[in-house]
Coordinates of C-alpha atoms in Angstrom, one line a residue:
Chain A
X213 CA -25.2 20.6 -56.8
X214 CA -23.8 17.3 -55.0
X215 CA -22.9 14.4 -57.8
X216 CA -23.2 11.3 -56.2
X217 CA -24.1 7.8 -57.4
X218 CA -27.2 6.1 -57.5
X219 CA -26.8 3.7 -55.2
X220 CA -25.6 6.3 -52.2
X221 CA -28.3 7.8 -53.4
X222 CA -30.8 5.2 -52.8
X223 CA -28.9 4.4 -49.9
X224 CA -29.9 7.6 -48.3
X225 CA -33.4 7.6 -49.1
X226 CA -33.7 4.3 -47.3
X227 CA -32.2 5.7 -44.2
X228 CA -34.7 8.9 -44.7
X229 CA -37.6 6.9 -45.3
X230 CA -36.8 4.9 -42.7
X231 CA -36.2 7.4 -40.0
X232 CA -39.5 9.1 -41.4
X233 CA -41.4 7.0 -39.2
X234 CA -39.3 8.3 -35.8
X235 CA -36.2 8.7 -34.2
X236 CA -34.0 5.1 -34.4
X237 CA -30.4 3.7 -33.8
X238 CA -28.4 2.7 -36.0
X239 CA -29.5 -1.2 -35.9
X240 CA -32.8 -0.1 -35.3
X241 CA -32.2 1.8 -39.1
X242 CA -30.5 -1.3 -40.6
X243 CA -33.2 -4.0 -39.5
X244 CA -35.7 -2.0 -40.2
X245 CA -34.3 -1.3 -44.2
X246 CA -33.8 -5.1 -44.5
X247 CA -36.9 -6.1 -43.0
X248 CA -38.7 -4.1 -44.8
X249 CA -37.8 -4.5 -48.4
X250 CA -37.6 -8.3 -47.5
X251 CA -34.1 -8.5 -47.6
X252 CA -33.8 -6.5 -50.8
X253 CA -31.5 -4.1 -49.7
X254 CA -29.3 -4.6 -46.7
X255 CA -26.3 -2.9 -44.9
X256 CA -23.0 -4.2 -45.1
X257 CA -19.8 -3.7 -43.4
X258 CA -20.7 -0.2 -41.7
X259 CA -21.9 1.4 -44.9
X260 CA -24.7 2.8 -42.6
X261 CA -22.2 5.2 -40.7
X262 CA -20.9 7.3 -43.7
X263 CA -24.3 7.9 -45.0
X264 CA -25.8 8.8 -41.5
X265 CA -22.7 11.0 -40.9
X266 CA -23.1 12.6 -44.2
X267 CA -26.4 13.2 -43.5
X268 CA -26.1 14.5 -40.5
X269 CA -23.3 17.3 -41.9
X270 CA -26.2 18.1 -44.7
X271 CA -28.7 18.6 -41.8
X272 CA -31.2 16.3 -43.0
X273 CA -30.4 14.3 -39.7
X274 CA -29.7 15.0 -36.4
X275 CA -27.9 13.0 -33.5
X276 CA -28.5 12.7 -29.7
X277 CA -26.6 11.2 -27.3
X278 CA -28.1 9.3 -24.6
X279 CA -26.9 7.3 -21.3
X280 CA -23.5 8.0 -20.0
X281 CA -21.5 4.6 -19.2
X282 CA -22.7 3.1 -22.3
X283 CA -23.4 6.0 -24.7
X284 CA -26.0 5.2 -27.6
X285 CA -26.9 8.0 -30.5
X286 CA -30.1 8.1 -31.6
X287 CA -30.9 9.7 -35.0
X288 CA -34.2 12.2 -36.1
X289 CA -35.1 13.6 -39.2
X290 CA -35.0 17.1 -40.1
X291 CA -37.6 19.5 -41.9
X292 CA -35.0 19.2 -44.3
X293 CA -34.7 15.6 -44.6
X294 CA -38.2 14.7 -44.9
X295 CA -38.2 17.3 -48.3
X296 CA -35.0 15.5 -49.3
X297 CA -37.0 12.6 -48.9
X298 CA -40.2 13.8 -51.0
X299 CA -38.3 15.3 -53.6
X300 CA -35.7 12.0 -54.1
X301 CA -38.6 9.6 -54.1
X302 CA -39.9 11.6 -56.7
X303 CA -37.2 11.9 -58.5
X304 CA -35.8 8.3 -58.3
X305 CA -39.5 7.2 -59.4
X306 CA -39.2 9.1 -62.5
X307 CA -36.1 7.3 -63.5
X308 CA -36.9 4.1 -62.8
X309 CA -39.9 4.8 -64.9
X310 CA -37.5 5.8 -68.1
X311 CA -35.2 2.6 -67.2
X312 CA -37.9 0.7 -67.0
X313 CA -39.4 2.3 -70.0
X314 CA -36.4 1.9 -71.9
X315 CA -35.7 -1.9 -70.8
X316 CA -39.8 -3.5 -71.6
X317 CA -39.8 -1.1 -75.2
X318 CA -42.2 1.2 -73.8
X319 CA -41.7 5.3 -74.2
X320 CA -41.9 7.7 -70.9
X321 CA -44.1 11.2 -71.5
Chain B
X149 CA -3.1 -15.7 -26.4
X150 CA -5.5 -12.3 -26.1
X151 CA -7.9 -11.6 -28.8
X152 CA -8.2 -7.9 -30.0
X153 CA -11.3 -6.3 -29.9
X154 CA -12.9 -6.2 -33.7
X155 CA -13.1 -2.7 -33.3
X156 CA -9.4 -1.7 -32.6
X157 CA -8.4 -2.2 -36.0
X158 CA -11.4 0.0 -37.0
X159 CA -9.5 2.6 -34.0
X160 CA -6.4 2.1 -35.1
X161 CA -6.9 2.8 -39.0
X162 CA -9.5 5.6 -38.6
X163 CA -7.3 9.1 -38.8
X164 CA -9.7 11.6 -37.8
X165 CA -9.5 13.5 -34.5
X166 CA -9.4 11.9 -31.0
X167 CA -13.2 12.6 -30.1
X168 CA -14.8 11.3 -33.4
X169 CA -12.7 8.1 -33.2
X170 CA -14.9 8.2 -29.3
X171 CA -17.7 8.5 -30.9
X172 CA -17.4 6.3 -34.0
X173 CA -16.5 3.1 -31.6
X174 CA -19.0 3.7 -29.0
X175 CA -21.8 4.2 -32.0
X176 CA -20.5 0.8 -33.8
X177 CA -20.1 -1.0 -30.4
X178 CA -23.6 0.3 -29.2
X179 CA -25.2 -0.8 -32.2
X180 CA -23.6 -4.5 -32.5
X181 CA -24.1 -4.9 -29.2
X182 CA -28.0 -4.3 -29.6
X183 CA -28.4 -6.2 -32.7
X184 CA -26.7 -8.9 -31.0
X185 CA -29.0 -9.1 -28.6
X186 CA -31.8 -8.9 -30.8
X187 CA -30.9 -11.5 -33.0
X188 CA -30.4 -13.8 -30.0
X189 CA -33.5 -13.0 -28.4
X190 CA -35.0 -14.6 -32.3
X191 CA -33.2 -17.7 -31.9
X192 CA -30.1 -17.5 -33.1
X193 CA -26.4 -18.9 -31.5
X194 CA -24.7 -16.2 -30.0
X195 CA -21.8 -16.9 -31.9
X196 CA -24.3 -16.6 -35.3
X197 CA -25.4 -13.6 -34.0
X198 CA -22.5 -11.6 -33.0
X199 CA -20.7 -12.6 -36.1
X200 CA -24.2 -11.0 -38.2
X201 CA -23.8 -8.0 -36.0
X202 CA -20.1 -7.6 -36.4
X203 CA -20.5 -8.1 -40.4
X204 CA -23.7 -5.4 -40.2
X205 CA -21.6 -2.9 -38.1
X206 CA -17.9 -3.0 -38.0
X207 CA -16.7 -0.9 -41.5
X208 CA -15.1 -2.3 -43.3
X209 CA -12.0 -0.2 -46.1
X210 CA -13.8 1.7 -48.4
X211 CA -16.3 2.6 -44.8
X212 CA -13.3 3.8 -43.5
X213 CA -12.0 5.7 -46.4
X214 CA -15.7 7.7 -46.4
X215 CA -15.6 8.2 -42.8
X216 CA -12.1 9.7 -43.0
X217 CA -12.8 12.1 -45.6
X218 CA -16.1 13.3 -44.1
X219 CA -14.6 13.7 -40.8
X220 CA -11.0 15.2 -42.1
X221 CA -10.7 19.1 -40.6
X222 CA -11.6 21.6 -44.0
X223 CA -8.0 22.1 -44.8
X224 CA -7.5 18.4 -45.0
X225 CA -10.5 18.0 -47.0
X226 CA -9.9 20.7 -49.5
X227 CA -5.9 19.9 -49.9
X228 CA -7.1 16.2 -50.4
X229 CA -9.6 17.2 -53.2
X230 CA -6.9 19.4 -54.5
X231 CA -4.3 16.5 -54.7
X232 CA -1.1 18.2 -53.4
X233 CA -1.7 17.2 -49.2
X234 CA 2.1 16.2 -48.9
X235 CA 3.1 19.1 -50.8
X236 CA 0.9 21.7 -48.6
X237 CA 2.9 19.8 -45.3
X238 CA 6.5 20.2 -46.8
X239 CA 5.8 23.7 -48.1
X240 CA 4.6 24.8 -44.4
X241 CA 7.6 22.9 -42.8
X242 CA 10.1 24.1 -45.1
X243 CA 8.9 28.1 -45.1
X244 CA 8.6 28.4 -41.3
X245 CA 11.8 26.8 -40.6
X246 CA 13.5 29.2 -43.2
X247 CA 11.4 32.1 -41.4
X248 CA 12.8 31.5 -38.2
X249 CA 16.3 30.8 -39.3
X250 CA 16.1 34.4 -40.8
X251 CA 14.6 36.0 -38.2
X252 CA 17.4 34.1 -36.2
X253 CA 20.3 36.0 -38.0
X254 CA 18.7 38.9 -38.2
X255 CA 18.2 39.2 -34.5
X256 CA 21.9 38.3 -33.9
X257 CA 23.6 41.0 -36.4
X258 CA 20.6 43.3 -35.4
X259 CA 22.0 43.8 -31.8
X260 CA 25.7 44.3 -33.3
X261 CA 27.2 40.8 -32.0
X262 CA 28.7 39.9 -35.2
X263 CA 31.5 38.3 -33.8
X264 CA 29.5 35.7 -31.5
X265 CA 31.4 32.8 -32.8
X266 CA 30.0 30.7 -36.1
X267 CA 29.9 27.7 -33.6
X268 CA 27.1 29.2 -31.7
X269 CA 25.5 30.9 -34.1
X270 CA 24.7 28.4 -36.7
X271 CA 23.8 25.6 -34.7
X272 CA 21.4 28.5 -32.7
X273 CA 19.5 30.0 -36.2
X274 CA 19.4 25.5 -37.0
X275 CA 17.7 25.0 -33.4
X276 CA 15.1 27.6 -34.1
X277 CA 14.5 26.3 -37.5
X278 CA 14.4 23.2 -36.4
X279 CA 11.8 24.3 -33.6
X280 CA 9.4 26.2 -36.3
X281 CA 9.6 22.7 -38.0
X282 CA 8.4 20.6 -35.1
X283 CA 5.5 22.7 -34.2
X284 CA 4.4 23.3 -38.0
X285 CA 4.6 19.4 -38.6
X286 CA 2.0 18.9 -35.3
X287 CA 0.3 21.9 -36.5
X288 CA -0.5 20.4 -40.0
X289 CA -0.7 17.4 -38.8
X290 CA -3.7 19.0 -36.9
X291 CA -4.7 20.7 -39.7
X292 CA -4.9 18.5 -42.2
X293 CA -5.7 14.6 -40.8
X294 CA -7.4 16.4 -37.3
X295 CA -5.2 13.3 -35.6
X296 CA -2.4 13.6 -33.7
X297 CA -1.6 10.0 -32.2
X298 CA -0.2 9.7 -28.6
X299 CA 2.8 8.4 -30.4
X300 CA 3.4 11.5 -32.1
X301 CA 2.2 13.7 -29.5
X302 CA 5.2 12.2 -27.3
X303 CA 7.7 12.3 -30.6
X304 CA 7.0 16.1 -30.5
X305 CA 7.5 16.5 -26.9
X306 CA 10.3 14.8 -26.9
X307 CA 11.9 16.8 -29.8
X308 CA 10.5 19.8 -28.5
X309 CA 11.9 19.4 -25.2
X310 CA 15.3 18.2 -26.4
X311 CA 15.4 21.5 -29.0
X312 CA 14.4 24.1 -25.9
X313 CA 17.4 22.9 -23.7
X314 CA 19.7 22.7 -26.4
X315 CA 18.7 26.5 -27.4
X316 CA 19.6 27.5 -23.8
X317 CA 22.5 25.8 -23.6
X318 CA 23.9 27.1 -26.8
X319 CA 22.7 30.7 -26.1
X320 CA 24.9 29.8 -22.3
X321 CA 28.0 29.0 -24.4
X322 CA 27.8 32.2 -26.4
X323 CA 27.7 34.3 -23.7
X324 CA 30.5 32.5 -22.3
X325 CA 32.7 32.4 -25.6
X326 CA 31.8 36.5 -26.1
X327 CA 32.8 37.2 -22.6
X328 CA 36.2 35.3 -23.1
X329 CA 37.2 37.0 -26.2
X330 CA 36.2 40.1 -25.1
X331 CA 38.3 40.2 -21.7
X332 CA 40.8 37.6 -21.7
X333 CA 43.3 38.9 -24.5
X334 CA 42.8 42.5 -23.1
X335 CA 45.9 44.0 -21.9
X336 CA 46.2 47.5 -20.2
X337 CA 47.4 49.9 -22.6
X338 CA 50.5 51.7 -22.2
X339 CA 50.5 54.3 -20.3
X340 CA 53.2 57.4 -20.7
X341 CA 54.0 58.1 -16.9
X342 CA 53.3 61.3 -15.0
X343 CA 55.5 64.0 -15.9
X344 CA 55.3 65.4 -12.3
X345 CA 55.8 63.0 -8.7
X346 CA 52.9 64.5 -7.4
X347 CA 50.2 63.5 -10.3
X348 CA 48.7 60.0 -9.8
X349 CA 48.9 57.7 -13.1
X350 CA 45.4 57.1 -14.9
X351 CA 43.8 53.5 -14.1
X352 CA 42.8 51.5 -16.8
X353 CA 39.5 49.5 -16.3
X354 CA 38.6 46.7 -18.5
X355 CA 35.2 47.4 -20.2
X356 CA 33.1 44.6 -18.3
X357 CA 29.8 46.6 -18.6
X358 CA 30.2 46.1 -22.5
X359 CA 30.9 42.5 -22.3
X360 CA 28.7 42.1 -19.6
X361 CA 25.8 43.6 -22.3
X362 CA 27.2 41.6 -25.2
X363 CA 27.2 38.4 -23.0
X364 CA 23.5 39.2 -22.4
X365 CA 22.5 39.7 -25.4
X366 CA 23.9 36.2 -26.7
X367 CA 22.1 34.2 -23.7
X368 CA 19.1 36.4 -24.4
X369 CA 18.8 35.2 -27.7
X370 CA 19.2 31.5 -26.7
X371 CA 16.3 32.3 -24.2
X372 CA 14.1 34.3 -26.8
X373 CA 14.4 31.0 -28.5
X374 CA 13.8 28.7 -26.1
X375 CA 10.1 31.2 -25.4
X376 CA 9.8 30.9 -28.9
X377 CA 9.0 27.6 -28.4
X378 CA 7.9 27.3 -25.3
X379 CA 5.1 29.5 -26.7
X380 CA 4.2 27.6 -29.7
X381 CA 3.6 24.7 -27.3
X382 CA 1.3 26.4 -25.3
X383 CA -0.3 27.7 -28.0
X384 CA -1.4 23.5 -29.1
X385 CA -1.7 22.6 -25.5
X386 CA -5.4 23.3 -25.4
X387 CA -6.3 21.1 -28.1
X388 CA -3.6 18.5 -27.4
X389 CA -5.4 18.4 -23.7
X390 CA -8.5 17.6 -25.4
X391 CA -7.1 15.0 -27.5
X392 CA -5.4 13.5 -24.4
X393 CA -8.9 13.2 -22.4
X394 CA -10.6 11.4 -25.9
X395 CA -7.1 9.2 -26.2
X396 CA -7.9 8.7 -22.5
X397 CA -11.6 7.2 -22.9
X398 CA -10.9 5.4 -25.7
X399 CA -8.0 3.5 -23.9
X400 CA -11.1 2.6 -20.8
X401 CA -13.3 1.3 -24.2
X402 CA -11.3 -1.6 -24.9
X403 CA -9.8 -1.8 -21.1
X404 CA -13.7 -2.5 -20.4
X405 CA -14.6 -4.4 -23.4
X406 CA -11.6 -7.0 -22.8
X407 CA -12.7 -9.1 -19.9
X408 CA -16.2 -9.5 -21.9
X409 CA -14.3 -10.8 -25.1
X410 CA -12.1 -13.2 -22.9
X411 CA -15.6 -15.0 -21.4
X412 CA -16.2 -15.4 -24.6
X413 CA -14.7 -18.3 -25.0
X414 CA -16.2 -20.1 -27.9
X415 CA -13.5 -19.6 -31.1
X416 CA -14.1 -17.2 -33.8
X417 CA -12.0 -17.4 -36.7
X418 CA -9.2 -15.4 -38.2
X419 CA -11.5 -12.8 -39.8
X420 CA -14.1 -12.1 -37.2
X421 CA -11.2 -11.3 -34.6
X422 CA -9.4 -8.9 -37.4
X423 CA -12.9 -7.2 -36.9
X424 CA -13.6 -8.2 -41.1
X425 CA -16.9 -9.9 -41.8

């Protein structure tokens, strides 16, 4: 099984979730994450392109080039992505639940 | 004074293969170049904006670091993860030039020219090692980072080039110094004279054919060594002609982008032109 840290793994369930609602560029993906957790979480300094690129080589996304002067790639999610997705939201809820539980004194089931 | 494009250094510092270097820049330019636009079209400077696109866009280290490891051929990858890259390079280097050398010697004694002079042969079994070298370096070099800069492809050519014509010349010079030491000190033997008037006296002929065939074999080898090579460079040419036609396209990205960034006129500071939010 892949270790990797919570925050590339939040990381990619913010590009899944939002490439869950169609195909988008890479600004297209970045707006979107910071509009739409009102600035909560943002992308920096191409941090986008190693977790699109690793996600791509896991098959959870695929590419497409379009145009041919000025080439763009647009990203789409895979059957396997959108089950990454359901199954990391799930899991990520559960602990945040138990850090939460843990931080307001309150026990998790 | 010129201003570099903010995504050369991104170019420059990336060492994966030709192609995704392509298709990293082109992704990062496409993308700033779109945000940019966007975040005009709201209102904002274009100097604001590009800057917000550039800081959104253009990786920065540790980006780099990631995309090099994900995009690093497997060998790379799994030497890296392993911890002994540099030591994998050497050992290759090292054993194939020691291959060849043998080889080398073997071939020379094998076709009974033992007394092709040291000052051939050494310098002939060093050539071919020196050959094995030069295309295991580009060959790991392949291997392991997937990159081989124009810079590097040229060192190797040159090298390569300089090693093949060195190889004939020296297998040239052996033939030359066999034939010499095989004819010149020859003398005709002496020969007891007829013991009647009418019997004609033997006629000694020096024995060309065999130096002739020893003289062969030395240039041969030289030759052998020179296909050696030769060979191994064909063998990369394929890829190295890819990498060419990527180097190629990536050299028309900035050619193109450069007359845009000069119009731009208004001026940026230090760490927006390094391409560093």
């Amino acid at each position: 099984m892949r270790q990797i840290t919570l925050s590339k793994r939040i990381n990619e369930l913010l590009v899944l979730a939002v490439l869950d609602h169609g195909p988008a560029h890479g600004y297209q993906i970045a707006l979107s994450v910071e509009e739409r957790t009102g600035g909560a979480f943002s992308f920096q300094h191409g941090t986008l392109y190693p977790i699109l690129h690793r996600l791509e080589d896991e098959g959870r996304l695929r590419s497409k080039w379009h145009g041919e002067r000025r080439r763009r790639k647009t990203y789409h999610l895979t059957a396997a992505g959108r089950a990454e997705l359901a199954a990391g939201a799930e899991e990520l809820e559960r602990q945040f639940q138990a850090l939460f539980g843990l931080i307001r004194g309150t026990h998790v089931a | 004074m010129s201003r570099e494009h903010p995504l050369k250094p991104v170019e420059r510092e990336l060492k994966v293969a030709p192609r995704r270097r392509l298709d990293l820049i082109e992704e990062v330019d496409a993308d700033a170049r779109a945000m940019q636009a966007e975040l005009e079209g709201s209102g904002r400077t274009s100097r604001q904006a590009r800057q917000d696109a550039l800081r959104h866009f253009v990786p920065a280290d540790q980006a780099l670091e990631e995309l090099a490891a994900r995009h690093a051929p497997r060998l790379g990858r799994w030497a890296r993860s392993a911890g002994w890259a540099d030591r994998v390079v050497v050992l290759g280097v090292a054993l194939a030039a020691t291959l060849a050398g043998f080889i080398a010697v073997a071939a020379l004694y094998g076709y009974g020219v033992p007394d092709v002079a040291a000052f051939v042969t050494w310098p002939l079994v060093a050539v071919i090692g020196a050959l094995a070298a030069n295309l295991c370096w580009a060959v790991t070099q392949l291997l392991m980072h997937g990159d081989l800069r124009p810079t590097q492809r040229r060192l190797l050519w040159n090298r390569h080039a300089g090693l093949l014509v060195v190889a004939v010349a020296l297998g040239a010079l052996g033939a030359a110094w066999v034939g010499h030491a095989t004819l010149a000190p020859l003398e005709p033997p002496a020969i007891a004279a007829p013991e009647s008037p009418m019997e004609q006296p033997p006629v000694w002929e020096p024995p060309v054919w065999e130096a002739v065939g020893r003289m062969a074999t030395v240039a041969g080898t030289g030759l052998a060594a020179a296909v050696f090579g030769l060979f191994g460079w064909l063998a990369l040419t394929p890829r190295l002609l890819t990498d060419e036609e990527a180097e190629r396209r990536i050299a028309r990205f900035f050619a193109q982008a450069r007359p845009q960034l000069t119009l731009a006129s208004d001026p940026s500071p230090e760490h927006e032109r390094r391409g560093r939010p």
